[in-house]
């Protein structure tokens, strides 16, 4: 049974409770991270914390712990739960206030750390590749809430996930309002043509994934050409292979998009190679 770290103390799962006046619940006012540990080592914790603190800063949210103390919480939570391989969820909300949305009423942010496990899809889905549809719901516009902020407002992505489920697909591709390719509901997207990998640039409407960076690194080391470029669905439809990357998903191939086969409609050799290389990197400690 996982022990949950909440504002400085561990609680049993059933005892880890928040106020109904917490603005994380009332308004989705907060930030979070999804992090993995492999063989007891937390993968690229520094980069996850950089993103967490940047997201919080963008939302004028003060995290009441220094990044070093937050790193200790994450490491300790994995240890206390006796986990070697873990999925860790860090959540920071604005804290509890009143029913108005004035954030000044929230005197102290709430901090939660959960170390557990996650499996987005069974092994056979990784073997056959995902079926995807393009979601009618697009990612947030940069003129509103920047897509680079990993906030507790995930409703656009949850709607896209519903749209995939309702269409009988495993996952959704989300576009920018302009029609360019953005990302999956919780993953970044890559396409492969020959020995070249392409992914939308960091300034596009995407979350800048930690896994995306790691995959670009291992791919370059392996001699692939890697480019960050604006992509349209044409690029995905005509790619040899498409795959997604994310902390929870890791690396997963795409077999079909919008009913069309991608390449030969199976997980291709480059995707398999990247999956293996990413797996090695993760087990080496990142
Ligand atoms: N895009 C979105 C919207 C996400 O939620 C995630 C998961 N954090 C990603 C991409 C992938 O990011 P990472 O590799 O850091 O998990």
PDB file of N, CA and C in Angstrom, residues 126-181:
ATOM      1  N   UNK A 126       2.146  -2.279 -27.020  1.00  0.00           N
ATOM      2  CA  UNK A 126       3.511  -1.850 -27.381  1.00  0.00           C
ATOM      3  C   UNK A 126       4.033  -2.707 -28.539  1.00  0.00           C
ATOM      4  N   UNK A 127       3.627  -3.970 -28.580  1.00  0.00           N
ATOM      5  CA  UNK A 127       4.110  -4.871 -29.634  1.00  0.00           C
ATOM      6  C   UNK A 127       3.426  -4.577 -30.970  1.00  0.00           C
ATOM      7  N   UNK A 128       2.126  -4.294 -30.957  1.00  0.00           N
ATOM      8  CA  UNK A 128       1.414  -4.073 -32.234  1.00  0.00           C
ATOM      9  C   UNK A 128       1.420  -2.618 -32.696  1.00  0.00           C
ATOM     10  N   UNK A 129       1.673  -1.688 -31.763  1.00  0.00           N
ATOM     11  CA  UNK A 129       1.644  -0.263 -32.095  1.00  0.00           C
ATOM     12  C   UNK A 129       0.262   0.308 -31.826  1.00  0.00           C
ATOM     13  N   UNK A 130       0.224   1.598 -31.499  1.00  0.00           N
ATOM     14  CA  UNK A 130      -1.035   2.263 -31.145  1.00  0.00           C
ATOM     15  C   UNK A 130      -1.879   2.552 -32.370  1.00  0.00           C
ATOM     16  N   UNK A 131      -3.194   2.565 -32.166  1.00  0.00           N
ATOM     17  CA  UNK A 131      -4.065   3.188 -33.165  1.00  0.00           C
ATOM     18  C   UNK A 131      -4.402   4.583 -32.636  1.00  0.00           C
ATOM     19  N   UNK A 132      -4.306   5.563 -33.521  1.00  0.00           N
ATOM     20  CA  UNK A 132      -4.567   6.953 -33.099  1.00  0.00           C
ATOM     21  C   UNK A 132      -5.575   7.609 -34.023  1.00  0.00           C
ATOM     22  N   UNK A 133      -6.264   8.590 -33.488  1.00  0.00           N
ATOM     23  CA  UNK A 133      -7.080   9.471 -34.339  1.00  0.00           C
ATOM     24  C   UNK A 133      -6.634  10.901 -34.065  1.00  0.00           C
ATOM     25  N   UNK A 134      -6.916  11.779 -35.007  1.00  0.00           N
ATOM     26  CA  UNK A 134      -6.672  13.196 -34.741  1.00  0.00           C
ATOM     27  C   UNK A 134      -7.856  13.721 -33.948  1.00  0.00           C
ATOM     28  N   UNK A 135      -7.574  14.333 -32.803  1.00  0.00           N
ATOM     29  CA  UNK A 135      -8.646  14.820 -31.934  1.00  0.00           C
ATOM     30  C   UNK A 135      -9.214  16.139 -32.470  1.00  0.00           C
ATOM     31  N   UNK A 136     -10.533  16.296 -32.428  1.00  0.00           N
ATOM     32  CA  UNK A 136     -11.116  17.608 -32.742  1.00  0.00           C
ATOM     33  C   UNK A 136     -10.655  18.691 -31.767  1.00  0.00           C
ATOM     34  N   UNK A 137     -10.394  18.321 -30.517  1.00  0.00           N
ATOM     35  CA  UNK A 137      -9.939  19.316 -29.530  1.00  0.00           C
ATOM     36  C   UNK A 137      -8.447  19.586 -29.728  1.00  0.00           C
ATOM     37  N   UNK A 138      -8.112  20.867 -29.873  1.00  0.00           N
ATOM     38  CA  UNK A 138      -6.696  21.214 -30.090  1.00  0.00           C
ATOM     39  C   UNK A 138      -6.021  21.541 -28.757  1.00  0.00           C
ATOM     40  N   UNK A 139      -4.690  21.645 -28.792  1.00  0.00           N
ATOM     41  CA  UNK A 139      -3.944  22.036 -27.585  1.00  0.00           C
ATOM     42  C   UNK A 139      -4.242  23.502 -27.264  1.00  0.00           C
ATOM     43  N   UNK A 140      -3.903  23.901 -26.035  1.00  0.00           N
ATOM     44  CA  UNK A 140      -4.139  25.293 -25.628  1.00  0.00           C
ATOM     45  C   UNK A 140      -3.333  26.258 -26.493  1.00  0.00           C
ATOM     46  N   UNK A 141      -3.873  27.443 -26.652  1.00  0.00           N
ATOM     47  CA  UNK A 141      -3.173  28.453 -27.457  1.00  0.00           C
ATOM     48  C   UNK A 141      -2.155  29.180 -26.592  1.00  0.00           C
ATOM     49  N   UNK A 142      -1.009  29.512 -27.170  1.00  0.00           N
ATOM     50  CA  UNK A 142       0.013  30.223 -26.379  1.00  0.00           C
ATOM     51  C   UNK A 142      -0.471  31.584 -25.886  1.00  0.00           C
ATOM     52  N   UNK A 143      -1.483  32.175 -26.548  1.00  0.00           N
ATOM     53  CA  UNK A 143      -2.006  33.466 -26.072  1.00  0.00           C
ATOM     54  C   UNK A 143      -2.817  33.283 -24.789  1.00  0.00           C
ATOM     55  N   UNK A 144      -3.191  32.042 -24.476  1.00  0.00           N
ATOM     56  CA  UNK A 144      -3.887  31.762 -23.221  1.00  0.00           C
ATOM     57  C   UNK A 144      -2.892  31.150 -22.250  1.00  0.00           C
ATOM     58  N   UNK A 145      -3.160  29.936 -21.863  1.00  0.00           N
ATOM     59  CA  UNK A 145      -2.249  29.236 -20.966  1.00  0.00           C
ATOM     60  C   UNK A 145      -1.199  28.532 -21.825  1.00  0.00           C
ATOM     61  N   UNK A 146       0.059  28.904 -21.678  1.00  0.00           N
ATOM     62  CA  UNK A 146       1.111  28.350 -22.540  1.00  0.00           C
ATOM     63  C   UNK A 146       1.138  26.827 -22.429  1.00  0.00           C
ATOM     64  N   UNK A 147       1.198  26.123 -23.556  1.00  0.00           N
ATOM     65  CA  UNK A 147       1.248  24.654 -23.505  1.00  0.00           C
ATOM     66  C   UNK A 147       2.499  24.129 -22.789  1.00  0.00           C
ATOM     67  N   UNK A 148       3.502  24.974 -22.609  1.00  0.00           N
ATOM     68  CA  UNK A 148       4.729  24.539 -21.919  1.00  0.00           C
ATOM     69  C   UNK A 148       4.522  24.404 -20.406  1.00  0.00           C
ATOM     70  N   UNK A 149       3.435  24.967 -19.904  1.00  0.00           N
ATOM     71  CA  UNK A 149       3.160  24.876 -18.462  1.00  0.00           C
ATOM     72  C   UNK A 149       2.469  23.551 -18.177  1.00  0.00           C
ATOM     73  N   UNK A 150       3.034  22.783 -17.259  1.00  0.00           N
ATOM     74  CA  UNK A 150       2.396  21.504 -16.899  1.00  0.00           C
ATOM     75  C   UNK A 150       1.464  21.782 -15.722  1.00  0.00           C
ATOM     76  N   UNK A 151       0.305  22.327 -16.047  1.00  0.00           N
ATOM     77  CA  UNK A 151      -0.627  22.755 -14.996  1.00  0.00           C
ATOM     78  C   UNK A 151      -1.659  21.674 -14.722  1.00  0.00           C
ATOM     79  N   UNK A 152      -2.445  21.876 -13.681  1.00  0.00           N
ATOM     80  CA  UNK A 152      -3.503  20.914 -13.349  1.00  0.00           C
ATOM     81  C   UNK A 152      -4.724  21.071 -14.256  1.00  0.00           C
ATOM     82  N   UNK A 153      -4.670  22.001 -15.203  1.00  0.00           N
ATOM     83  CA  UNK A 153      -5.753  22.156 -16.180  1.00  0.00           C
ATOM     84  C   UNK A 153      -5.487  21.249 -17.372  1.00  0.00           C
ATOM     85  N   UNK A 154      -5.920  20.006 -17.301  1.00  0.00           N
ATOM     86  CA  UNK A 154      -5.637  19.058 -18.387  1.00  0.00           C
ATOM     87  C   UNK A 154      -6.876  18.742 -19.207  1.00  0.00           C
ATOM     88  N   UNK A 155      -7.881  19.621 -19.116  1.00  0.00           N
ATOM     89  CA  UNK A 155      -9.158  19.233 -19.730  1.00  0.00           C
ATOM     90  C   UNK A 155      -9.105  19.111 -21.243  1.00  0.00           C
ATOM     91  N   UNK A 156      -8.326  19.939 -21.921  1.00  0.00           N
ATOM     92  CA  UNK A 156      -8.235  19.798 -23.386  1.00  0.00           C
ATOM     93  C   UNK A 156      -7.699  18.404 -23.715  1.00  0.00           C
ATOM     94  N   UNK A 157      -6.703  17.961 -22.945  1.00  0.00           N
ATOM     95  CA  UNK A 157      -6.083  16.665 -23.207  1.00  0.00           C
ATOM     96  C   UNK A 157      -7.008  15.514 -22.803  1.00  0.00           C
ATOM     97  N   UNK A 158      -7.776  15.734 -21.747  1.00  0.00           N
ATOM     98  CA  UNK A 158      -8.739  14.702 -21.337  1.00  0.00           C
ATOM     99  C   UNK A 158      -9.852  14.586 -22.389  1.00  0.00           C
ATOM    100  N   UNK A 159     -10.293  15.724 -22.949  1.00  0.00           N
ATOM    101  CA  UNK A 159     -11.297  15.666 -24.019  1.00  0.00           C
ATOM    102  C   UNK A 159     -10.738  14.910 -25.232  1.00  0.00           C
ATOM    103  N   UNK A 160      -9.492  15.181 -25.560  1.00  0.00           N
ATOM    104  CA  UNK A 160      -8.877  14.487 -26.702  1.00  0.00           C
ATOM    105  C   UNK A 160      -8.808  12.986 -26.430  1.00  0.00           C
ATOM    106  N   UNK A 161      -8.506  12.618 -25.193  1.00  0.00           N
ATOM    107  CA  UNK A 161      -8.458  11.186 -24.843  1.00  0.00           C
ATOM    108  C   UNK A 161      -9.852  10.563 -25.020  1.00  0.00           C
ATOM    109  N   UNK A 162     -10.890  11.281 -24.566  1.00  0.00           N
ATOM    110  CA  UNK A 162     -12.263  10.809 -24.749  1.00  0.00           C
ATOM    111  C   UNK A 162     -12.571  10.634 -26.245  1.00  0.00           C
ATOM    112  N   UNK A 163     -12.134  11.589 -27.027  1.00  0.00           N
ATOM    113  CA  UNK A 163     -12.410  11.527 -28.467  1.00  0.00           C
ATOM    114  C   UNK A 163     -11.771  10.285 -29.085  1.00  0.00           C
ATOM    115  N   UNK A 164     -10.571   9.947 -28.594  1.00  0.00           N
ATOM    116  CA  UNK A 164      -9.918   8.717 -29.067  1.00  0.00           C
ATOM    117  C   UNK A 164     -10.719   7.494 -28.614  1.00  0.00           C
ATOM    118  N   UNK A 165     -11.081   7.461 -27.354  1.00  0.00           N
ATOM    119  CA  UNK A 165     -11.824   6.304 -26.812  1.00  0.00           C
ATOM    120  C   UNK A 165     -13.153   6.141 -27.561  1.00  0.00           C
ATOM    121  N   UNK A 166     -13.850   7.241 -27.771  1.00  0.00           N
ATOM    122  CA  UNK A 166     -15.154   7.165 -28.462  1.00  0.00           C
ATOM    123  C   UNK A 166     -15.011   6.695 -29.903  1.00  0.00           C
ATOM    124  N   UNK A 167     -13.846   6.927 -30.487  1.00  0.00           N
ATOM    125  CA  UNK A 167     -13.599   6.485 -31.865  1.00  0.00           C
ATOM    126  C   UNK A 167     -12.991   5.076 -31.883  1.00  0.00           C
ATOM    127  N   UNK A 168     -12.841   4.465 -30.714  1.00  0.00           N
ATOM    128  CA  UNK A 168     -12.288   3.107 -30.647  1.00  0.00           C
ATOM    129  C   UNK A 168     -10.780   3.071 -30.831  1.00  0.00           C
ATOM    130  N   UNK A 169     -10.110   4.195 -30.649  1.00  0.00           N
ATOM    131  CA  UNK A 169      -8.645   4.253 -30.825  1.00  0.00           C
ATOM    132  C   UNK A 169      -7.961   4.239 -29.456  1.00  0.00           C
ATOM    133  N   UNK A 170      -6.655   3.935 -29.479  1.00  0.00           N
ATOM    134  CA  UNK A 170      -5.889   3.905 -28.233  1.00  0.00           C
ATOM    135  C   UNK A 170      -5.539   5.308 -27.755  1.00  0.00           C
ATOM    136  N   UNK A 171      -5.277   6.192 -28.699  1.00  0.00           N
ATOM    137  CA  UNK A 171      -4.680   7.471 -28.318  1.00  0.00           C
ATOM    138  C   UNK A 171      -5.038   8.538 -29.338  1.00  0.00           C
ATOM    139  N   UNK A 172      -4.927   9.804 -28.921  1.00  0.00           N
ATOM    140  CA  UNK A 172      -5.272  10.914 -29.815  1.00  0.00           C
ATOM    141  C   UNK A 172      -4.044  11.740 -30.169  1.00  0.00           C
ATOM    142  N   UNK A 173      -4.041  12.202 -31.399  1.00  0.00           N
ATOM    143  CA  UNK A 173      -3.060  13.196 -31.835  1.00  0.00           C
ATOM    144  C   UNK A 173      -3.712  14.557 -31.689  1.00  0.00           C
ATOM    145  N   UNK A 174      -3.039  15.467 -31.010  1.00  0.00           N
ATOM    146  CA  UNK A 174      -3.589  16.811 -30.849  1.00  0.00           C
ATOM    147  C   UNK A 174      -2.857  17.779 -31.765  1.00  0.00           C
ATOM    148  N   UNK A 175      -3.627  18.651 -32.391  1.00  0.00           N
ATOM    149  CA  UNK A 175      -3.058  19.652 -33.289  1.00  0.00           C
ATOM    150  C   UNK A 175      -3.062  21.004 -32.592  1.00  0.00           C
ATOM    151  N   UNK A 176      -2.301  21.914 -33.175  1.00  0.00           N
ATOM    152  CA  UNK A 176      -2.395  23.300 -32.740  1.00  0.00           C
ATOM    153  C   UNK A 176      -3.645  23.880 -33.400  1.00  0.00           C
ATOM    154  N   UNK A 177      -4.151  25.005 -32.885  1.00  0.00           N
ATOM    155  CA  UNK A 177      -5.339  25.589 -33.517  1.00  0.00           C
ATOM    156  C   UNK A 177      -5.105  25.884 -35.007  1.00  0.00           C
ATOM    157  N   UNK A 178      -3.860  26.066 -35.417  1.00  0.00           N
ATOM    158  CA  UNK A 178      -3.518  26.326 -36.822  1.00  0.00           C
ATOM    159  C   UNK A 178      -3.476  25.061 -37.672  1.00  0.00           C
ATOM    160  N   UNK A 179      -3.604  23.901 -37.044  1.00  0.00           N
ATOM    161  CA  UNK A 179      -3.599  22.644 -37.801  1.00  0.00           C
ATOM    162  C   UNK A 179      -2.260  21.932 -37.822  1.00  0.00           C
ATOM    163  N   UNK A 180      -1.230  22.560 -37.223  1.00  0.00           N
ATOM    164  CA  UNK A 180       0.055  21.856 -37.172  1.00  0.00           C
ATOM    165  C   UNK A 180       0.029  20.783 -36.082  1.00  0.00           C
ATOM    166  N   UNK A 181       0.892  19.781 -36.261  1.00  0.00           N
ATOM    167  CA  UNK A 181       0.951  18.690 -35.289  1.00  0.00           C
ATOM    168  C   UNK A 181       1.545  19.205 -33.973  1.00  0.00           C
TER     169      UNK A 181
END
